[in-house]
Coordinates of C-alpha atoms in Angstrom, one line a residue:
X1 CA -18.2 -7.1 -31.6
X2 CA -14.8 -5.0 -30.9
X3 CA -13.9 -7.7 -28.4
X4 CA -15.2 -9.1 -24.9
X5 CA -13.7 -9.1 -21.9
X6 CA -13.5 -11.1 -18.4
X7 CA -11.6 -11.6 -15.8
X8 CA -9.5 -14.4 -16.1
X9 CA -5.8 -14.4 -17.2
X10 CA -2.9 -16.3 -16.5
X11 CA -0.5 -12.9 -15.9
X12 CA -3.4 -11.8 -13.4
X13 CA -4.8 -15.3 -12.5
X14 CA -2.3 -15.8 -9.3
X15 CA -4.4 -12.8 -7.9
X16 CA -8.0 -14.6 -7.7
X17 CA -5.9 -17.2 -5.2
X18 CA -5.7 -14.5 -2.6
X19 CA -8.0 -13.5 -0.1
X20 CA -10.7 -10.4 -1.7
X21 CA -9.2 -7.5 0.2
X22 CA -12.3 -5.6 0.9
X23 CA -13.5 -2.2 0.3
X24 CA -10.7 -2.5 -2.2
X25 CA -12.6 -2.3 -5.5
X26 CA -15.6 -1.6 -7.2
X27 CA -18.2 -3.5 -7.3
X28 CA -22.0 -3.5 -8.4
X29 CA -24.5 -2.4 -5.7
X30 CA -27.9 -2.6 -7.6
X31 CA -29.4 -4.5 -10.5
X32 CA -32.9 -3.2 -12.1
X33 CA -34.5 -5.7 -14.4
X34 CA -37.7 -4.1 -14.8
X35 CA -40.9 -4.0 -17.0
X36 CA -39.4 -2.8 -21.0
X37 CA -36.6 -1.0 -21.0
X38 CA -36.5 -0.2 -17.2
X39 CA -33.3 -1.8 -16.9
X40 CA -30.1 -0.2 -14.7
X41 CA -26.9 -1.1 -13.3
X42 CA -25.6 0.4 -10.1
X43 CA -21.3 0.9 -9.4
X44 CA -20.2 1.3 -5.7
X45 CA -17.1 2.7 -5.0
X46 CA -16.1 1.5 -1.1
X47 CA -12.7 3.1 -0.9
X48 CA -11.5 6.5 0.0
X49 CA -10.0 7.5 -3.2
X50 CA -12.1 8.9 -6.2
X51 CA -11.8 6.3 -9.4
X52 CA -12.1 7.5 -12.4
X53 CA -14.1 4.9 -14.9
X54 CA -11.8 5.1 -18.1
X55 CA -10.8 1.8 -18.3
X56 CA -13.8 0.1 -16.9
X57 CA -17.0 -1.1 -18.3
X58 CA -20.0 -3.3 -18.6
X59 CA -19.9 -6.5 -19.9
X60 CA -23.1 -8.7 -20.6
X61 CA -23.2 -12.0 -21.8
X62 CA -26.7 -12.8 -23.8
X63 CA -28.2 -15.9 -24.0
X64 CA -25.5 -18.1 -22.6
X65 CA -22.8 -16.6 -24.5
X66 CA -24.5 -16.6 -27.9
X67 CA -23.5 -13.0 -28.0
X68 CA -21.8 -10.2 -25.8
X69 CA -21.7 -6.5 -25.5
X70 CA -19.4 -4.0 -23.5
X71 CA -20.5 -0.6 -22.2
X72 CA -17.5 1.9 -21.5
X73 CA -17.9 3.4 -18.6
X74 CA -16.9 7.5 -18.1
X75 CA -16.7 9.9 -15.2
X76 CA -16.1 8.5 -11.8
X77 CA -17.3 8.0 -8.8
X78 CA -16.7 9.9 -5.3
X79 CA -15.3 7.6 -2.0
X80 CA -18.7 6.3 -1.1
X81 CA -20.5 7.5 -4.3
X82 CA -22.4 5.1 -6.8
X83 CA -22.5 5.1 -10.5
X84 CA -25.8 4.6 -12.3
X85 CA -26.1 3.5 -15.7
X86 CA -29.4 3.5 -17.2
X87 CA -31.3 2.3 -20.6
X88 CA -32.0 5.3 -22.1
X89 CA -35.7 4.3 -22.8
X90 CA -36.3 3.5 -18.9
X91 CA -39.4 5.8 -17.4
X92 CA -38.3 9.3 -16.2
X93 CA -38.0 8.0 -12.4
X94 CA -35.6 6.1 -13.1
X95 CA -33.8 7.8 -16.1
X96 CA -33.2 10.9 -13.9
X97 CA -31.0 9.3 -11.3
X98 CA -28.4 8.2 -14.5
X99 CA -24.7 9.0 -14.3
X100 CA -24.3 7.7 -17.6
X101 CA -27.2 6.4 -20.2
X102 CA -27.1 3.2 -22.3
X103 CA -28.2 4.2 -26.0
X104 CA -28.2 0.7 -27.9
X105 CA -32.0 -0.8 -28.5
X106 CA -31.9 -4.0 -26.5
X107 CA -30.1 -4.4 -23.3
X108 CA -29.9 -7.4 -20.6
X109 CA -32.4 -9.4 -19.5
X110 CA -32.9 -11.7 -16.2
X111 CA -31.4 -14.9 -18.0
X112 CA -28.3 -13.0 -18.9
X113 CA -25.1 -12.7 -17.5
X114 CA -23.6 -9.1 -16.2
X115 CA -20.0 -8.6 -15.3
X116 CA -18.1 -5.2 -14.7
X117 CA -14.4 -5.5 -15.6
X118 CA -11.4 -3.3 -15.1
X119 CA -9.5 -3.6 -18.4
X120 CA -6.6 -1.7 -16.9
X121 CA -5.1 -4.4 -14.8
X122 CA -7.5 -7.2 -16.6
X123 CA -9.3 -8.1 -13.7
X124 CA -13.5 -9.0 -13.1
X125 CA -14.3 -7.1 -10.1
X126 CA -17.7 -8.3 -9.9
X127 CA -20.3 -10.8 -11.4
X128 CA -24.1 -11.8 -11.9
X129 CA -24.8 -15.1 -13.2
X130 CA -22.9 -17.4 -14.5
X131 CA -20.9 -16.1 -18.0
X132 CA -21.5 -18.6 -20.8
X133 CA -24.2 -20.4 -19.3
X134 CA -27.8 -20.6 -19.2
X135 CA -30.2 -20.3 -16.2
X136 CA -33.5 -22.4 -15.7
X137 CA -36.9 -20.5 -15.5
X138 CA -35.8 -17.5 -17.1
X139 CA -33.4 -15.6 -14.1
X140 CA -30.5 -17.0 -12.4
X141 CA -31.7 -18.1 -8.6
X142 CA -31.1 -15.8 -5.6
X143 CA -31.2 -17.1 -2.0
X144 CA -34.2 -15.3 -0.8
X145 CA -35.6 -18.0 -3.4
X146 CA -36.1 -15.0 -6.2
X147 CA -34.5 -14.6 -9.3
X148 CA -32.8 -11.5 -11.3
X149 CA -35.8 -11.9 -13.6
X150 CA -38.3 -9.3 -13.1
X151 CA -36.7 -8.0 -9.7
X152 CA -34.7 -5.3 -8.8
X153 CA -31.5 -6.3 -6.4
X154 CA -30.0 -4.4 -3.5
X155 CA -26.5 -5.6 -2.2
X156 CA -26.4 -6.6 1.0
X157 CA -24.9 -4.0 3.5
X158 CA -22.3 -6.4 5.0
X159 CA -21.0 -7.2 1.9
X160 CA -17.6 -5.5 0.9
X161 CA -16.5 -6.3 -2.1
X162 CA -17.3 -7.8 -5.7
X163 CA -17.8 -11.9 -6.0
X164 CA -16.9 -13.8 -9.3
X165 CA -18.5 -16.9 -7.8
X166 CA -22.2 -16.9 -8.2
X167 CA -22.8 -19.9 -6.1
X168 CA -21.3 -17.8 -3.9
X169 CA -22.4 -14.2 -5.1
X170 CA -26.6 -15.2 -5.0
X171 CA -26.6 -15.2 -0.9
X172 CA -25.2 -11.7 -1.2
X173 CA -28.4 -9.6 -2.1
X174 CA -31.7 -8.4 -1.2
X175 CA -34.3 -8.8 -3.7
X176 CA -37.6 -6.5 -4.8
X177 CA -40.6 -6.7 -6.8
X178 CA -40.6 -5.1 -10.5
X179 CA -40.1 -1.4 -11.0
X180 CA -38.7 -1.4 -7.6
X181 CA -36.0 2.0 -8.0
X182 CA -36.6 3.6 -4.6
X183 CA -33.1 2.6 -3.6
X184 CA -31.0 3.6 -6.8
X185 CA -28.8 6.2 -6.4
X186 CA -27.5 5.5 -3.3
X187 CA -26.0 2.8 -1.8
X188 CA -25.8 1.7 2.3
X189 CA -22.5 -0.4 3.3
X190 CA -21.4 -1.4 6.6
X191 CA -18.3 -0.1 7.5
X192 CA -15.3 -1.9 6.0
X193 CA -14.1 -4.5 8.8
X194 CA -10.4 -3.5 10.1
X195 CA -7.2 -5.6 8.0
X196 CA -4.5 -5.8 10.3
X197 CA -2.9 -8.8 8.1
X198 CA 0.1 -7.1 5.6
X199 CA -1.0 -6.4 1.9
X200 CA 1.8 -6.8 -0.5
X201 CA 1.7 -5.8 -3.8
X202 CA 3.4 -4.9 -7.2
X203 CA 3.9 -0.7 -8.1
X204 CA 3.3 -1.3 -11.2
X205 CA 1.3 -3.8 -13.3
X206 CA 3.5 -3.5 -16.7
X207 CA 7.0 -1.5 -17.3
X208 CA 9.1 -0.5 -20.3
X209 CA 12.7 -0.9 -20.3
X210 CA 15.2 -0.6 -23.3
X211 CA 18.0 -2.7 -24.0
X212 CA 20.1 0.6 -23.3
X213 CA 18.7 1.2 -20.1
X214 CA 21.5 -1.7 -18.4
X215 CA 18.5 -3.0 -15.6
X216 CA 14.5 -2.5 -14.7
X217 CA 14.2 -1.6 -11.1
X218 CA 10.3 -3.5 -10.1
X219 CA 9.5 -2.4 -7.2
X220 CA 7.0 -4.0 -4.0
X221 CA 4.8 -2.0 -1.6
X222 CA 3.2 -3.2 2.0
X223 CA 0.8 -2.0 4.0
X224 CA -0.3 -3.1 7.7
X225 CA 3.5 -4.3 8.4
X226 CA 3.9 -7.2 10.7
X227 CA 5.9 -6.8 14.0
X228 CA 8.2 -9.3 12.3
X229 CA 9.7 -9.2 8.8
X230 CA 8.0 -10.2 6.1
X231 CA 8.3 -12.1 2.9
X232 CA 7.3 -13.1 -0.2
X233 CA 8.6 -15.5 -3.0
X234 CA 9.1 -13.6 -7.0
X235 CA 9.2 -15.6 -9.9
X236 CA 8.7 -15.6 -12.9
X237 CA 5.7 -16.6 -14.9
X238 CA 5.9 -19.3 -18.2
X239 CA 5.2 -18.0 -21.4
X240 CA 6.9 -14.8 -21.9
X241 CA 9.4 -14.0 -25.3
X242 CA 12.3 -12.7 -23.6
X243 CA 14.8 -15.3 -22.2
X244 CA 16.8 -15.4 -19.0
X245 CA 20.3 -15.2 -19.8
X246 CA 20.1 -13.8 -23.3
X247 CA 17.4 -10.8 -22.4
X248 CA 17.9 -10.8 -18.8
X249 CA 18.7 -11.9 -15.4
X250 CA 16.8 -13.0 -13.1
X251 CA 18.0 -15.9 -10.4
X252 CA 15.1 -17.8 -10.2
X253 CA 13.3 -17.3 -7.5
X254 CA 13.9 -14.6 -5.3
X255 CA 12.7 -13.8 -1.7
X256 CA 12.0 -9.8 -1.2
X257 CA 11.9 -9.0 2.8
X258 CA 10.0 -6.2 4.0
X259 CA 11.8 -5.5 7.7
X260 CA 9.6 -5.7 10.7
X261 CA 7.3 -2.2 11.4
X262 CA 8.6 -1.0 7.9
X263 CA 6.5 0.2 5.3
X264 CA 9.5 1.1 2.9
X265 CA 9.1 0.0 -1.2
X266 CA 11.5 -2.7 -1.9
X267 CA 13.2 -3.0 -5.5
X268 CA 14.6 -5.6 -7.4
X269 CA 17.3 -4.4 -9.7
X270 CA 16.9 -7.0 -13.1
X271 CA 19.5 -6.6 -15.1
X272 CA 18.7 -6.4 -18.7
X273 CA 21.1 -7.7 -21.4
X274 CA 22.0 -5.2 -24.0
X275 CA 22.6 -7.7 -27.2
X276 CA 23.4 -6.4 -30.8
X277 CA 20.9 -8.7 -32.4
X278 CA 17.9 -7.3 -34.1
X279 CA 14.4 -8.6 -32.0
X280 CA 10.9 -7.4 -31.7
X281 CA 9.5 -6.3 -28.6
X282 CA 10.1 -9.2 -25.9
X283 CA 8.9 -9.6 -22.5
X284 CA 8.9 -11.7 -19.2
X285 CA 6.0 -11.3 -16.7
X286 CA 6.7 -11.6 -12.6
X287 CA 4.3 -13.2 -9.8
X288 CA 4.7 -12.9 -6.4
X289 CA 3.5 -15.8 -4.2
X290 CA 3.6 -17.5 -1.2
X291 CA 3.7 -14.4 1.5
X292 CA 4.5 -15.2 5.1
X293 CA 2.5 -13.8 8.3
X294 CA -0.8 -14.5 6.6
X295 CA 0.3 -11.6 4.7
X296 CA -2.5 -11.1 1.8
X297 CA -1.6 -9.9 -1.9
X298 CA -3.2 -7.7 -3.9
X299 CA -1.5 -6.9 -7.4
X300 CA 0.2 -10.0 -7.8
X301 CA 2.1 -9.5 -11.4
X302 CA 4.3 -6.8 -13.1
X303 CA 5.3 -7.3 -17.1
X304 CA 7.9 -6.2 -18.0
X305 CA 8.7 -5.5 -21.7
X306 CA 12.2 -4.9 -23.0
X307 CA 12.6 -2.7 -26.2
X308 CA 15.6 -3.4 -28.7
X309 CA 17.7 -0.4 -29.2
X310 CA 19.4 -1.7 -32.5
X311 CA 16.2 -1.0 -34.7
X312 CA 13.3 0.8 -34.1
X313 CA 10.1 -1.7 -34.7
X314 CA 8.5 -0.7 -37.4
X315 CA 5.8 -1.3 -38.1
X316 CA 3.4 -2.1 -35.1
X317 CA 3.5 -5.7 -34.0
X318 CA 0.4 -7.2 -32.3
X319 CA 1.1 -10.6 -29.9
X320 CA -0.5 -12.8 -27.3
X321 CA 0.9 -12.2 -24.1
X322 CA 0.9 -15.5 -22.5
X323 CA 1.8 -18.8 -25.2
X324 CA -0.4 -21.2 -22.6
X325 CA -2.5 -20.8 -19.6
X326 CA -4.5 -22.9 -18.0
X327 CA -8.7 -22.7 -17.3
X328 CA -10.1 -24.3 -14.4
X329 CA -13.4 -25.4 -15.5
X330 CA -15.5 -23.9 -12.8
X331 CA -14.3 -20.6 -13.3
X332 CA -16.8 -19.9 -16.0
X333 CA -14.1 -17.5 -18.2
X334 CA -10.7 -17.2 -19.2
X335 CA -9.4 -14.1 -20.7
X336 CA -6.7 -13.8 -22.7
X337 CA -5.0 -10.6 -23.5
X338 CA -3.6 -9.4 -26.6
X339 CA -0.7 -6.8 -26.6
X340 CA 1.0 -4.3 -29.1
X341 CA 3.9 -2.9 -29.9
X342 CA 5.0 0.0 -32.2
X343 CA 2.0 2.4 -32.2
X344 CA 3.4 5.4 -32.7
X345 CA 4.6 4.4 -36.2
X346 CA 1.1 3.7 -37.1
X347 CA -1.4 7.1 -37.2
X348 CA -5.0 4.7 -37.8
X349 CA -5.8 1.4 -35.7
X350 CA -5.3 -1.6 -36.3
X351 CA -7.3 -4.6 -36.6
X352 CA -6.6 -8.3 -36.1
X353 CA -8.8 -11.6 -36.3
X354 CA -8.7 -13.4 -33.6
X355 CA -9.7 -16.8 -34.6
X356 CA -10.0 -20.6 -33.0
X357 CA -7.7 -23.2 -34.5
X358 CA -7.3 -27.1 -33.6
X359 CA -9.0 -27.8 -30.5
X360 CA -9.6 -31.2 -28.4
X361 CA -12.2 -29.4 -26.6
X362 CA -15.5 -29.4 -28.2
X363 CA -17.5 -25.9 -29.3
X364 CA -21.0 -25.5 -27.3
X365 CA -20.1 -28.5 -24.6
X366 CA -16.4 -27.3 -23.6
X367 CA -16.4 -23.7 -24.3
X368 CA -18.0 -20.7 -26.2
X369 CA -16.2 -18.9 -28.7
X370 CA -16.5 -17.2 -31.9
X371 CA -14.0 -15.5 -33.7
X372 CA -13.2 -12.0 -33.8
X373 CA -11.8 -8.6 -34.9
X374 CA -9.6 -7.0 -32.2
X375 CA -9.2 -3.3 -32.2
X376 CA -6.3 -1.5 -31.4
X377 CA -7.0 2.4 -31.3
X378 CA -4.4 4.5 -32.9
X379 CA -1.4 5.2 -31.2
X380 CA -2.4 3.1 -28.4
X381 CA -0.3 0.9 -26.3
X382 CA -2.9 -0.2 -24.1
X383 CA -3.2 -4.6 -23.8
X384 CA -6.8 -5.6 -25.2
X385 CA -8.8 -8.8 -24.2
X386 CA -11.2 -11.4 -25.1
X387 CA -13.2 -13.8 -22.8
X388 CA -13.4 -17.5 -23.4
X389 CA -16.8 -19.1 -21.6
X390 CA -16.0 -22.3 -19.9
X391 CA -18.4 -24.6 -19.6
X392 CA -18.3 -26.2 -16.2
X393 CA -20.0 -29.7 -16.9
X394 CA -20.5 -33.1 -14.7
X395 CA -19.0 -34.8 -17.2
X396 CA -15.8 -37.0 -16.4
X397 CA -13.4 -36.5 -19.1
X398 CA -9.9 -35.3 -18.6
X399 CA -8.5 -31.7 -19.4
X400 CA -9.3 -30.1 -22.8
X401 CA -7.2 -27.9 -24.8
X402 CA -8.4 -24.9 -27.4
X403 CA -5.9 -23.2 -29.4
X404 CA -6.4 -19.6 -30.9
X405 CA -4.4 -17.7 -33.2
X406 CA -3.9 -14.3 -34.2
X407 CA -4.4 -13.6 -38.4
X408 CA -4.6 -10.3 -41.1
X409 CA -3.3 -7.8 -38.9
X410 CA -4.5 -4.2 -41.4
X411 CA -2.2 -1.2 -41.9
X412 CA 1.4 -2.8 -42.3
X413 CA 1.0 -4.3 -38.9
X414 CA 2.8 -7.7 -38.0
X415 CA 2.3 -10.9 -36.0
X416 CA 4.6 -11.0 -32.9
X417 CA 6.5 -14.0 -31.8
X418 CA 3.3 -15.5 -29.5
X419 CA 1.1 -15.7 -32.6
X420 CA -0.7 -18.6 -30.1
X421 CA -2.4 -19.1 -27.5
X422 CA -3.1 -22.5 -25.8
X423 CA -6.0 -22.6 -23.4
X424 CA -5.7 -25.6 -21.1
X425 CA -9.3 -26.6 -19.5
X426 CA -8.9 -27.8 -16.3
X427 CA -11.5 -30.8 -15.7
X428 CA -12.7 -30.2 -12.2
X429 CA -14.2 -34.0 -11.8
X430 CA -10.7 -35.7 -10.7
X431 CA -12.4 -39.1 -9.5
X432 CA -13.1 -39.9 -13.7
X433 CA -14.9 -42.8 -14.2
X434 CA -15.4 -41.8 -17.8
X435 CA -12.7 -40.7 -19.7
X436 CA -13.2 -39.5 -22.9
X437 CA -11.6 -40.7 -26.2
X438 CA -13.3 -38.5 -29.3
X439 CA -10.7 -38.6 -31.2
X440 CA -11.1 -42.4 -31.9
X441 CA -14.4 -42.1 -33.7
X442 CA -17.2 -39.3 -35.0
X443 CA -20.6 -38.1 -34.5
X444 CA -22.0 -36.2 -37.4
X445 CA -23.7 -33.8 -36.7
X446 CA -23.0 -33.4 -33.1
X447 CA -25.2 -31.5 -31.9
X448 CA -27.7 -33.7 -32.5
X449 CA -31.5 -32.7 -33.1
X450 CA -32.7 -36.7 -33.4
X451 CA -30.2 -38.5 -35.9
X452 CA -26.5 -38.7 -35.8
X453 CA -24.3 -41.3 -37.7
X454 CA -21.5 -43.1 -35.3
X455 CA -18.6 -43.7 -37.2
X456 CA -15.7 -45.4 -36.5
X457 CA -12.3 -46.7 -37.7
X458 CA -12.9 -50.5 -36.3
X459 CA -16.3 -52.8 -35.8
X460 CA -18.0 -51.6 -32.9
X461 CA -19.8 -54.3 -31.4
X462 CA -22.4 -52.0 -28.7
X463 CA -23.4 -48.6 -28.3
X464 CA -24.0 -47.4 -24.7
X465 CA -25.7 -43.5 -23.8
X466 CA -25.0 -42.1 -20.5
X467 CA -26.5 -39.2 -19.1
X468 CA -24.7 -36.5 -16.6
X469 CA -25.3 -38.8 -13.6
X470 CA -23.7 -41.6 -14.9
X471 CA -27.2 -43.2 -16.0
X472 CA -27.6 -45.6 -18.6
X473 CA -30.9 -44.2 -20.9
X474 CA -29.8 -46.2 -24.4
X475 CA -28.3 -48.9 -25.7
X476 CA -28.0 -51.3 -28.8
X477 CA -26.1 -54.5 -29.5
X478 CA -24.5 -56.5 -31.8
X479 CA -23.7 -54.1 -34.1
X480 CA -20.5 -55.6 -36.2
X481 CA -20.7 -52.5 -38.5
X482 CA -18.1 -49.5 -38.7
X483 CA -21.1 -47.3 -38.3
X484 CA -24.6 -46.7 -36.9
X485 CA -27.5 -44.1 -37.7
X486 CA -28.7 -44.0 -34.2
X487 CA -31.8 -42.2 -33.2
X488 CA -32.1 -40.3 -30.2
X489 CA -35.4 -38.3 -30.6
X490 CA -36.4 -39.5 -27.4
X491 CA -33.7 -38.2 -25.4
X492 CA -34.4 -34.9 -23.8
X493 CA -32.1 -31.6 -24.5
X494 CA -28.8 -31.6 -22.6
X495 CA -24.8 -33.5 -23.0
X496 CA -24.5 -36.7 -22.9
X497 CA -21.7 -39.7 -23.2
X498 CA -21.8 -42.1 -26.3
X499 CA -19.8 -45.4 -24.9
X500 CA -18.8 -47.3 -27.6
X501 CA -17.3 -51.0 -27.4
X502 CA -15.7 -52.3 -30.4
X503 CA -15.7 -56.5 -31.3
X504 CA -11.9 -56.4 -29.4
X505 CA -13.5 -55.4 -26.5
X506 CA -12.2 -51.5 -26.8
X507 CA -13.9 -49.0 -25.0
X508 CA -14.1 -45.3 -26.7
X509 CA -16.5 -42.4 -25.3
X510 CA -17.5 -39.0 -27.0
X511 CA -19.3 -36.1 -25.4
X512 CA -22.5 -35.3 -27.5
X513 CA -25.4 -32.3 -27.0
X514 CA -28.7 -33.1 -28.1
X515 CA -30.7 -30.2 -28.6

């Protein structure tokens, strides 16, 4: 795989905290999961402009994240228009109503996740499933008690935008038998409900500025204004390579006041330090937060990159965006974005490894992962991304952490100054009755298909097995041993929490999947 991509990072995350502002975005209007290869995807566009589709694309997540594929989208799509994408091996009823055809063998099927992502402002409109994870009885459940497996789905016509929640997302469509494709093509959509709240947003999502230049102007847009003013709090975000004071100025934070009844763009004048030192490209992103009259946001972050004008960077330099960012557990993905610098001095792409590096969290329980070749296209300067799957478990156990790192960047490129990334999984189970302490002792192998040997560095003294729910289902005594070849054939598939107590009376625990 090139990459895959999904819809959470931390310079776009402050965006999935607002209200959806609907008939904003696209978003999917029909899934076919029919008979062989009478499979289709359906894109409705619900605003009044025409979008075109460079940028956007398919993204399917087999088998619980065991693999992934992306499907670039191309054309667009007409205010009120759908986009059809089709296997190319579907029956002729179905084939004939493509926009666009999918040409690889195998496509999804109703156990598999679908996502369709905007890569130009990194952001998952829309999602079916749950990325990363696996769904019982072959589909994943909708609330007219069917399933995507072996049904065709209609949106809803009430519904108005995409949903990234599928506990959420599953009460939102209409289900059909098999083969059902009288409805592709077209979709119906109740007319979009009336905003009379203020939408503020960024102009830009990223900027340029050289050294030279003397200040960046970033600049805010409203619509609906308020009879009052209105506000809304800029700061900036952690993690960037440029510093305030050296790079830049910025008096952290600062309030931007669109004047009652006005609909006039506001700018922030940044100055930008012009230093005689010789850097690499460096950058600071902004967030806007905390609006006042219930005012809703929409593009919540601009980044801005500073060039140096004392050398030119040659060659291309390839960097995280964002050293750390944190991953709720429950939100199923976290994207991270990788950037690049320098492309014009390069004529071919270039290729980096994207790999995973110490982690607390563990592979297959915490998160799915595998490591990677990113692609940057020749003379591109466009960011690139690749999704993380979260694995939201009942388990009580404290936040995580997985570190990735970029390595062998080809053609003369370089390593930037955020070489790594530090993903922070947020445990979503705050009342923990069982923390978890695997770094005291070992499981090998873990996963477990019936043996595992516990080892540890003192004399454990019991051995206790909880399942998800807190149950006890195992347990051995009076150990006085530094290790233990435990069987647990009997145990059906799924996580579970080894308790170990040691003859001082220590308690340690460790996550383990049997499978």
């Amino acid at each position: 795989m090139k990459k895959a991509i999904l819809t959470l990072f931390i310079a776009f995350a402050s965006a999935s905290l607002f209200a959806q502002i609907p008939c904003s975005k696209l978003f999917i209007s029909e899934y076919i999961e029919g008979t062989n290869n009478n499979k289709a995807i359906e894109i409705y566009n619900p605003t009044q402009q025409t979008i075109n589709l460079t940028g956007y694309k398919i993204y399917v997540s087999y088998n619980g994240g065991v693999s992934t594929q992306t499907t670039d989208l191309t054309g667009s799509i007409n205010p009120g228009g759908t986009f059809l994408l089709v296997h190319y091996q579907a029956v002729s009823a179905l084939l004939s109503l493509a926009n666009q055809v999918y040409t690889s063998s195998a496509w999804f099927n109703g156990d598999d996740a679908i996502a369709l992502i905007n890569t130009n402002t990194a952001d998952t409109l829309d999602i079916i499933g749950k990325i990363g994870q696996m769904p019982a009885n072959g589909g994943w459940v909708v609330a007219d008690t069917s399933s995507t497996k072996d049904h065709s789905l209609i949106r809803k016509p009430d519904v108005h935008s995409g949903q990234k929640n599928w506990t959420i997302g599953q009460n939102e469509w209409i289900s059909y038998p098999v083969n059902t494709f009288t409805y592709a093509g077209s979709h119906t959509m109740d007319p979009c409900p009336i905003i009379t709240s203020p939408i503020i947003s960024f102009v830009k999502a990223k900027q340029y500025v050289s050294e030279i230049d003397g200040s960046v102007d970033v600049k805010l847009k409203i619509l609906n204004p308020a009879v009052t003013s209105t506000s809304v709090t800029m700061t900036v975000l952690p993690g960037g390579t440029a510093t305030e004071g050296a790079d830049y100025l910025f008096p952290n934070p600062v309030i931007v006041t669109f004047p009652a009844g006005s609909t006039d763009t506001q700018t922030v004048s940044i100055p930008i330090i012009n230093d005689t030192e010789v850097e690499q490209l460096e950058f600071f992103v902004l967030q806007i937060s905390n609006p006042t009259n219930n005012a809703l946001i929409d593009l919540a972050t601009d980044s801005i990159f500073i060039i140096d004008d004392d050398v030119a960077v040659d060659p291309p330099s390839v960097f995280f965006l964002n050293a750390t960012q944190n991953c709720p557990e429950e939100i199923a993905t976290c994207t991270v974005q990788l950037e690049i610098f320098g492309p014009n001095a390069n004529p071919t792409s270039v290729n980096v490894n994207l790999l995973l590096a110490q982690t607390t969290a563990t592979a297959g329980v915490d998160f799915t992962f595998t490591n990677t070749t990113v692609t940057f296209p020749a003379s591109s300067n466009s960011s690139e991304t690749i999704d993380v799957g979260i694995i939201d478990d009942q388990i009580y156990e404290g936040n995580k952490n997985i570190a990735l790192i970029l390595a062998n960047p080809t053609n003369n490129a370089t390593i930037g100054t955020n070489n790594k990334t530090i993903l922070t999984i947020i445990d979503n189970e705050p009342n923990s009755v069982f923390p978890v302490t695997e770094g005291e002792f070992t499981l090998i192998p873990n996963p477990v298909k019936n043996y595992t040997v516990i080892a540890a560095p003192v004399y454990l003294d019991h051995i206790n097995v909880y399942n998800t729910l807190g149950q006890l289902v195992q347990s051995v005594h009076q150990l006085n041993s530094t290790s233990y070849y435990a069987d647990f054939s009997d145990l059906y598939s799924g996580t579970y929490l080894i308790e170990v107590t040691t003859v001082d009376h220590q308690i340690l625990r460790h996550r383990m999947v049997k499978l």
